[in-house]
Coordinates of C-alpha atoms in Angstrom, one line a residue:
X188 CA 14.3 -5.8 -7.5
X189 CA 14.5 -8.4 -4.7
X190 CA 10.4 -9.4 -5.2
X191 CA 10.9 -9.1 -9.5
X192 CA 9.1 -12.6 -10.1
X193 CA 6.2 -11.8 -8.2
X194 CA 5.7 -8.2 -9.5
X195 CA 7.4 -6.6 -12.6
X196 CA 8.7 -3.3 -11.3
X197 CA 8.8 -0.7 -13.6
X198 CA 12.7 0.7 -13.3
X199 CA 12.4 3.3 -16.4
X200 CA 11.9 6.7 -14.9
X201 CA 9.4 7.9 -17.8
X202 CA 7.1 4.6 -17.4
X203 CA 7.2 5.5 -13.2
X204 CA 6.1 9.1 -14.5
X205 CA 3.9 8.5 -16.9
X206 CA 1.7 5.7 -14.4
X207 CA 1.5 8.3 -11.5
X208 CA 0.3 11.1 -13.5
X209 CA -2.5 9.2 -15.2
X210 CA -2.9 6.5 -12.0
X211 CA -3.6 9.9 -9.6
X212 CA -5.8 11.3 -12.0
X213 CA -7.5 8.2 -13.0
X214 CA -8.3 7.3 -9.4
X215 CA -8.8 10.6 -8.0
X216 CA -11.8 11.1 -10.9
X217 CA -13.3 8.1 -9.2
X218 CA -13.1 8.9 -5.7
X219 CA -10.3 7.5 -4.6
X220 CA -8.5 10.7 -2.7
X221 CA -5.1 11.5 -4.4
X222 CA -2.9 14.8 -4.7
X223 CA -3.6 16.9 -7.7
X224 CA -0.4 17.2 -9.9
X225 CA 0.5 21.1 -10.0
X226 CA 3.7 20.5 -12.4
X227 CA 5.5 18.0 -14.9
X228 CA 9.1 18.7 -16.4
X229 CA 9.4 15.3 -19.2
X230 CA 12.9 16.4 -20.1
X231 CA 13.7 16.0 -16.3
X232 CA 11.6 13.4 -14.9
X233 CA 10.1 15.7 -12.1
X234 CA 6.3 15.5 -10.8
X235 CA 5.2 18.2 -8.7
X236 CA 2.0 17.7 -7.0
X237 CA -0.3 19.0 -3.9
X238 CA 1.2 18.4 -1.1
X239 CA -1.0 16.8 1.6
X240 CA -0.1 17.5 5.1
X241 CA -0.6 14.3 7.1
X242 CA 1.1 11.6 8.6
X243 CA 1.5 8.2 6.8
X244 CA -0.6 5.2 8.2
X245 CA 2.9 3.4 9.2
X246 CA 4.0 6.8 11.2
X247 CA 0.8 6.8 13.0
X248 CA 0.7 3.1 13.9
X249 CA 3.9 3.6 15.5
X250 CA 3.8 6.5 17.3
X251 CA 2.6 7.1 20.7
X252 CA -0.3 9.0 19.9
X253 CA -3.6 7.1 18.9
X254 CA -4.8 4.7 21.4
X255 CA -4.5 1.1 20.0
X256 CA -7.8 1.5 18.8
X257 CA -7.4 4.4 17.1
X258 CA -4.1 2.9 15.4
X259 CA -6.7 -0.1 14.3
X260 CA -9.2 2.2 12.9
X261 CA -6.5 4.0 10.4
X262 CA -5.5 0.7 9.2
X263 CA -8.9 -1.2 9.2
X264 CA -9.6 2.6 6.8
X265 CA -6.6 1.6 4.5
X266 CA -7.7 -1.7 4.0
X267 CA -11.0 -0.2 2.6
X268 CA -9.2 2.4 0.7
X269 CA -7.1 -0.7 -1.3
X270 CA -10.2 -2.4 -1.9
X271 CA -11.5 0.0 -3.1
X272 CA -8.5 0.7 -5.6
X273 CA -8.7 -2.6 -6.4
X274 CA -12.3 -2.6 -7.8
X275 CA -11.9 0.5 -9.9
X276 CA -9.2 -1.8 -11.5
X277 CA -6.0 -0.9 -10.2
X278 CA -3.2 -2.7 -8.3
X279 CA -1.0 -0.4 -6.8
X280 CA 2.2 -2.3 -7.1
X281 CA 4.2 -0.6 -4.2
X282 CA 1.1 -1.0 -1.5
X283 CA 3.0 0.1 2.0
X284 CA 1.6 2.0 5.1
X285 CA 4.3 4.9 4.4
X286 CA 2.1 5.2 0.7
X287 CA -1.0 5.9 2.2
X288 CA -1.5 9.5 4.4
X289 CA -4.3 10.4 7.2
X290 CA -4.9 13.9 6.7
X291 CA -5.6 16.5 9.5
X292 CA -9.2 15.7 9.2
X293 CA -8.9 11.9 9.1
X294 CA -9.2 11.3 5.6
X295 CA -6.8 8.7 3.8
X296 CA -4.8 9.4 0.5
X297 CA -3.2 7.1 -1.9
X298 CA 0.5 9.3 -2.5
X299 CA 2.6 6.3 -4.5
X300 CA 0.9 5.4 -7.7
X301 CA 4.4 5.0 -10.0
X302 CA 4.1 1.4 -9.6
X303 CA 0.7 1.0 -10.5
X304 CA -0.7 -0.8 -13.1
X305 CA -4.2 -2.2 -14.5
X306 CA -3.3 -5.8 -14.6
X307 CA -1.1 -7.9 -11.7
X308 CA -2.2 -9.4 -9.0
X309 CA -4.2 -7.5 -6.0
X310 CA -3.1 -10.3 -3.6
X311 CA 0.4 -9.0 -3.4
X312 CA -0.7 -5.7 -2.6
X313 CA -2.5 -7.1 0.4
X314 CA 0.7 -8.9 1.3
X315 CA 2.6 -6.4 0.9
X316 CA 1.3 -3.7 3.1
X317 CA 1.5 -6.3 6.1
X318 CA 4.3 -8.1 5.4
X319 CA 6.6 -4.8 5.1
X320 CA 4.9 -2.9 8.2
X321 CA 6.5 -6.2 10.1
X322 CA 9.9 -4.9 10.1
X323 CA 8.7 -2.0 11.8
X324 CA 6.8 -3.6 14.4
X325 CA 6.7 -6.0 16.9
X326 CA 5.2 -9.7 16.6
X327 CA 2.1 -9.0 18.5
X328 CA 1.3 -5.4 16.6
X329 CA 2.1 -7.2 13.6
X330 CA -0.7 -9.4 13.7
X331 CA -3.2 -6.8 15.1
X332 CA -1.9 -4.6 12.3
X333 CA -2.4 -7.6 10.1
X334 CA -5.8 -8.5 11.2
X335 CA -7.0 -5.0 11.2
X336 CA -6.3 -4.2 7.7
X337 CA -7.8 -7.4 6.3
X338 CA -10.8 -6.7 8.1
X339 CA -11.0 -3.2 6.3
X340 CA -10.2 -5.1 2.9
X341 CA -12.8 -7.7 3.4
X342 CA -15.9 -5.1 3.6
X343 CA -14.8 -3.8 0.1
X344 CA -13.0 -6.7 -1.4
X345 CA -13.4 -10.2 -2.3
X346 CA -12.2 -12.9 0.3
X347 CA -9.8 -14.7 -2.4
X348 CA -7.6 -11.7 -2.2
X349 CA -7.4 -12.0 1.1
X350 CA -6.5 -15.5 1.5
X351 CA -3.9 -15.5 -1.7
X352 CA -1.9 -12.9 0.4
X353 CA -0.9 -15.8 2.5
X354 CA 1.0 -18.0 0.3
X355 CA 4.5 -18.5 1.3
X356 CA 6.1 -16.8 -2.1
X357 CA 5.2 -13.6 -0.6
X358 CA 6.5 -14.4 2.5
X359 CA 9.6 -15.6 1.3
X360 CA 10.2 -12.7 -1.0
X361 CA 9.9 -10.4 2.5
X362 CA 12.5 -12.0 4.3
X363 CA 15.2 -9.6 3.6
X364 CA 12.6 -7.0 5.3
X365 CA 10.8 -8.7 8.0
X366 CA 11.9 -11.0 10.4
X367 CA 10.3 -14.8 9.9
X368 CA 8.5 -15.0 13.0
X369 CA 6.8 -11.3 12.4
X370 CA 5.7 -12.8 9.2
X371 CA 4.2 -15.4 10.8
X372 CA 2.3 -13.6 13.1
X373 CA 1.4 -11.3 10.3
X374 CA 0.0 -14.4 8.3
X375 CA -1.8 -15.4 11.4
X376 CA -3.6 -11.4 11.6
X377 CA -4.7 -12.5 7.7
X378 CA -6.4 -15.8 9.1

């Protein structure tokens, strides 16, 4: 609720449903790697899809194991995988680190598509994943995190994105989340 002017939030439990089930399947028919839905009860709002065993891109970046280059491969990968969301005409709407899981073999999958929508504005979803991985991490990881994702997004995606994420509506919109000077070394990552 706390970023509603920069992104209308769907709140209504059916609209959430209704956008992951078509969003997974829409994107997963491209080739963007999403879990298969196995069952949907309408009456109660419940989804249940393939479960994808993993770790999510924020667990591994903060855990002991992967080597720092390892960490900035994983995210450099998600930065490619949004881009590549982004040019099949999607933005995902609630674009975080914990949304996106590295599979036992390496590969990436987009698990969070209820915000997702064909229309907004792909700059915030850039933002977004690095500005809200800064409350988990330090200054200095922050911007490597930072810089390491737009440096995935930039082989796929278009360099305006990019450089929208930094204007200073979405960090002041994060401030409740991340700590001002881990936003600014985030924004400094983006540069």
């Amino acid at each position: 609720l706390w970023a509603f002017p920069l992104r209308n939030f769907h709140i209504s439990p059916s609209m959430r449903l209704s956008n992951e089930l078509f969003f997974m399947d829409y994107l997963r028919e491209r080739g963007i790697p999403t879990p298969r839905v196995v069952h949907v009860s309408w009456r109660r709002k419940v989804l249940v899809r393939q479960a994808v065993k993993g770790r999510s891109v924020m667990d591994l970046w903060t855990s002991q194991g992967l080597s720092d280059s390892e960490a900035e491969g994983v995210v450099t990968d998600s930065g490619r995988l949004i881009a590549s969301v982004h040019r099949e005409g999607v933005i995902v709407g609630d674009c975080k680190a914990d949304n996106v899981v590295v599979d036992e073999g390496g590969k990436l999958w987009l698990v969070d598509l209820e915000q997702a929508s064909t229309s907004g504005d792909r700059s915030w979803d850039v933002a977004e994943f690095v500005l809200f991985a800064g409350r988990y991490l330090d200054p200095s990881r922050a911007e490597r995190f930072a810089e390491s994702f737009a440096r995935g997004y930039l082989e796929l995606g278009e360099e305006q994105v990019v450089r929208k994420a930094l204007d200073p509506k979405y960090v002041l919109v994060m401030m409740p989340w991340t700590p001002i000077w881990t936003q600014m070394a985030v924004t400094d990552g983006i540069r």
